[in-house]
C-alpha positions in Angstrom: -0.2 0.1 0.0 2.8 2.1 0.7 4.7 1.6 -2.4 1.0 2.4 -4.4 1.1 5.8 -2.9 4.7 6.6 -3.8 4.2 5.3 -7.4 0.4 6.9 -8.3 0.6 9.6 -5.4 0.9 12.4 -8.4 -1.8 10.9 -10.1 -4.1 10.7 -7.2 -3.4 14.2 -6.3 -4.0 15.7 -9.9 -7.7 13.7 -9.7 -8.3 15.0 -6.2 -7.4 18.5 -7.4 -9.5 18.2 -10.8 -12.8 17.1 -8.6 -12.2 19.8 -6.3 -11.8 22.1 -9.1 -15.1 21.0 -11.0 -17.3 21.6 -7.8 -15.5 24.9 -6.9 -16.7 25.9 -10.4 -20.0 24.3 -10.3 -20.6 26.4 -6.9 -19.3 29.5 -8.4 -21.5 29.1 -11.7 -24.8 28.4 -9.7 -24.1 31.7 -8.1 -27.2 34.2 -9.5 -28.4 31.2 -11.4 -32.0 30.8 -11.6 -33.6 28.5 -8.7 -34.7 25.6 -10.9 -31.3 25.3 -12.9 -29.8 25.8 -9.4 -31.5 23.0 -8.1 -30.5 20.5 -11.0 -27.0 21.0 -10.6 -26.9 21.0 -7.1 -28.5 17.6 -7.2 -25.6 16.2 -9.5 -22.6 18.0 -7.6 -23.7 17.3 -3.9 -22.6 13.2 -4.5 -19.4 14.3 -5.9 -19.0 16.8 -3.6 -19.7 14.2 -0.7 -17.4 11.5 -2.7 -14.4 14.0 -2.8 -14.6 14.1 1.2 -15.1 10.7 1.4 -12.1 10.0 -0.7 -9.8 12.5 1.0 -10.6 10.8 4.4 -10.0 7.6 3.0 -7.0 8.6 1.3 -5.8 10.5 4.3 -6.4 7.5 6.4 -4.3 5.0 4.1 -1.8 7.5 3.6 -1.2 8.0 7.4 -1.5 4.1 7.9 1.2 3.4 5.0 3.8 5.9 6.2 3.5 5.2 9.8 3.9 1.4 9.1 7.7 1.5 9.4 7.5 3.8 12.5 5.3 1.5 14.2 7.4 -1.7 13.4 10.6 0.1 14.6 8.6 0.9 18.0 7.7 -2.5 18.0 10.7 -3.9 17.9 12.2 -1.8 20.4 9.6 -2.6 22.7 10.7 -6.5 21.9 14.3 -5.5 22.7 13.7 -3.8 25.8 11.1 -6.7 27.4 13.6 -9.4 26.1 16.7 -7.1 28.2 14.1 -7.4 31.3 13.7 -10.9 31.2 17.6 -11.6 30.8 17.9 -9.2 33.7 15.5 -11.2 35.9 17.1 -14.2 35.0 20.3 -12.8 36.1 18.7 -11.7 39.1 17.0 -15.1 39.7 20.2 -16.9 39.3 22.1 -14.7 41.9 19.4 -15.1 44.6 20.1 -18.7 44.2 23.5 -18.4 44.4 23.1 -16.6 47.6 20.9 -18.9 48.8 23.5 -21.7 48.2 26.2 -19.5 49.9 23.9 -19.2 53.1 23.0 -23.1 52.8 27.1 -24.0 52.8 27.7 -21.3 55.2 25.1 -22.8 57.8 26.5 -26.3 57.4 30.0 -25.1 57.7 29.1 -23.7 61.0 27.0 -26.4 62.3 29.7 -29.0 61.2 33.0 -27.3 62.0 34.7 -30.4 61.6 33.9 -30.9 57.7 35.2 -29.7 54.7 32.3 -29.1 52.1 32.3 -28.6 48.4 29.1 -27.7 47.0 27.5 -29.4 43.8 24.5 -29.6 41.6 22.7 -32.6 40.5 23.2 -32.7 36.7 22.0 -36.2 36.0 19.8 -39.4 37.5 20.8 -42.8 37.1 17.9 -44.1 34.6 19.2 -48.2 35.5 16.3 -50.2 37.3 19.8 -52.1 39.0 21.2 -49.1 41.0 20.6 -45.6 42.5 22.9 -43.0 41.5 23.4 -39.2 40.7 25.9 -37.5 38.7 27.2 -34.3 40.3 28.9 -31.3 38.6 32.2 -31.5 41.0 35.0 -33.7 40.9 38.6 -34.1 41.4 39.6 -30.8 40.1 37.6 -29.7 43.4 39.2 -32.1 45.4 36.3 -34.7 45.2 37.3 -38.4 45.8 35.7 -41.5 45.8 34.2 -42.5 49.3 33.4 -39.1 50.1 29.8 -38.4 51.8 27.3 -36.4 50.1 24.4 -34.2 52.4 21.5 -32.3 51.5 21.5 -28.8 52.8 19.9 -30.0 56.4 23.1 -32.3 56.5 21.2 -35.4 55.9 23.1 -38.6 54.2 22.3 -38.5 50.8 24.8 -41.1 49.6 28.9 -42.0 48.8 30.8 -40.9 46.1 31.6 -43.8 43.7 33.8 -42.4 41.2 35.3 -38.9 40.5 36.4 -37.5 36.9 37.9 -34.3 36.5 34.9 -31.8 36.7 32.1 -34.5 37.4 31.6 -37.3 40.0 29.1 -40.1 40.4 27.3 -41.0 43.5 25.5 -44.1 44.5 22.4 -43.0 47.1 21.4 -44.5 50.4 19.0 -46.7 48.9 21.6 -48.3 45.9 21.8 -52.1 46.7 25.4 -51.8 47.2 25.5 -49.2 50.0 27.3 -50.6 53.4 28.2 -48.4 55.9 28.4 -48.4 60.3 25.2 -46.7 61.8 24.1 -45.8 65.2 20.8 -45.8 66.7 20.8 -42.4 68.3 18.1 -43.3 71.2 20.0 -46.2 72.5 23.7 -45.6 71.3 23.6 -49.1 69.7 25.8 -50.0 66.8 24.5 -51.7 63.3 25.2 -51.6 59.9 23.4 -49.5 57.1 22.6 -51.8 53.9 21.1 -51.6 50.7 18.5 -53.9 49.6 17.4 -54.3 45.9 13.9 -55.2 46.7 13.6 -52.2 49.1 15.6 -49.6 46.6 12.6 -49.7 44.3 10.5 -48.5 47.5 13.1 -45.7 48.1 14.5 -47.5 51.3 17.2 -49.6 52.9 18.2 -51.9 55.7 19.7 -51.6 59.4 20.9 -55.0 59.9 23.8 -56.8 62.5 21.5 -55.3 65.3 22.6 -56.5 69.0 20.3 -59.0 70.4 19.3 -56.8 73.3 18.9 -54.1 71.3 15.3 -51.9 71.9 13.9 -50.7 68.5 10.9 -48.0 68.4 9.3 -47.4 65.0 10.6 -43.8 64.6 14.2 -44.3 66.2 16.3 -42.1 64.7 19.4 -43.8 62.8 22.7 -41.7 62.2 26.3 -42.6 60.9 29.0 -44.2 62.5 32.5 -43.4 62.1 33.4 -47.0 63.1 36.3 -48.0 61.0 37.2 -44.7 60.3 35.7 -44.4 56.5 33.1 -42.1 56.8 31.8 -39.1 59.2 29.9 -39.8 62.4 26.3 -38.4 63.1 24.6 -37.8 59.7 21.2 -38.5 59.8 20.5 -41.5 57.4 16.7 -41.8 58.4 14.4 -43.4 60.5 13.1 -46.9 61.6 10.0 -47.6 59.6 9.2 -51.2 60.8 11.0 -54.3 62.6 11.2 -57.5 61.3 12.7 -60.9 61.9 14.9 -62.4 59.0 13.9 -65.9 57.1 16.1 -68.1 59.4 14.6 -66.6 62.5 17.5 -66.2 64.0 18.3 -62.2 63.8 16.3 -58.7 63.3 16.4 -56.0 60.9 14.5 -52.8 60.4 13.2 -50.8 57.5 14.8 -47.3 57.2 13.4 -44.3 55.2 16.1 -42.2 54.4 15.8 -38.7 55.9 16.8 -37.0 52.5 14.3 -36.5 49.5 16.3 -38.2 47.1 13.9 -37.6 44.3 13.6 -33.7 44.4 17.3 -33.0 45.0 19.2 -30.0 43.2 21.8 -29.2 45.4 24.1 -31.3 47.5 27.4 -31.3 49.4 30.1 -33.2 49.6 32.3 -34.1 52.2 35.8 -33.9 50.9 37.1 -34.4 54.6 36.5 -34.8 58.3 37.8 -35.3 61.6 37.0 -38.0 63.3 34.6 -37.4 66.3 34.1 -40.5 68.7 
């Protein structure tokens, strides 16, 4: 439409001028003409005048639309750019907020467990196998992470153990993995036991507490902690709570089913314990 006005603007202007001139001449001629003839000419020229007025209004509207289109497009592009910049700033602000929260959490953990050397990491992948329960983390050997390091959540609950450390990544088995085995302590009684993964329970997100002393009193809801027995793992990490107590198939010993304290399904950020002081 804009090209139409550019290519035919002169012609349209000439037509408009001619029509206006005809109307003006007619009006002038009619002055002093007897009424019957004036009426006839008025009937003839009135539609022309009205048409000219309508045409002029239409042409002006189309002209304004056509030549303002580029301005509207430019304004639209500018607004889109401003919106994109604002969205980018909002994302940066959200990232900064998450980073600040991560640092506050890390500081809180360090103040609570001063004997631990923590390295924060994010969960980058989850194991897809039905035969294992693993997570891939964003930190590795370059950050001092080693196989055997314990991993906890923001509350200090045990998440699992590092199984392999690459340069800037690591994989860990979670506390429910069937291969897990580590010393444990029942908080209420100070009785020692062993945390063990179990393939059947792994599918339910749970694990076992085994090697229970015969005289140990167990209660549903008892808190189970890690033990430093053997010196391989730090003590006092919350593993979970006792959900139920059972006697094994032989009828000779008992075991308890443990529900992990950490929410393994929704983990985004974890903390790797790279070093620790043994506290008896």
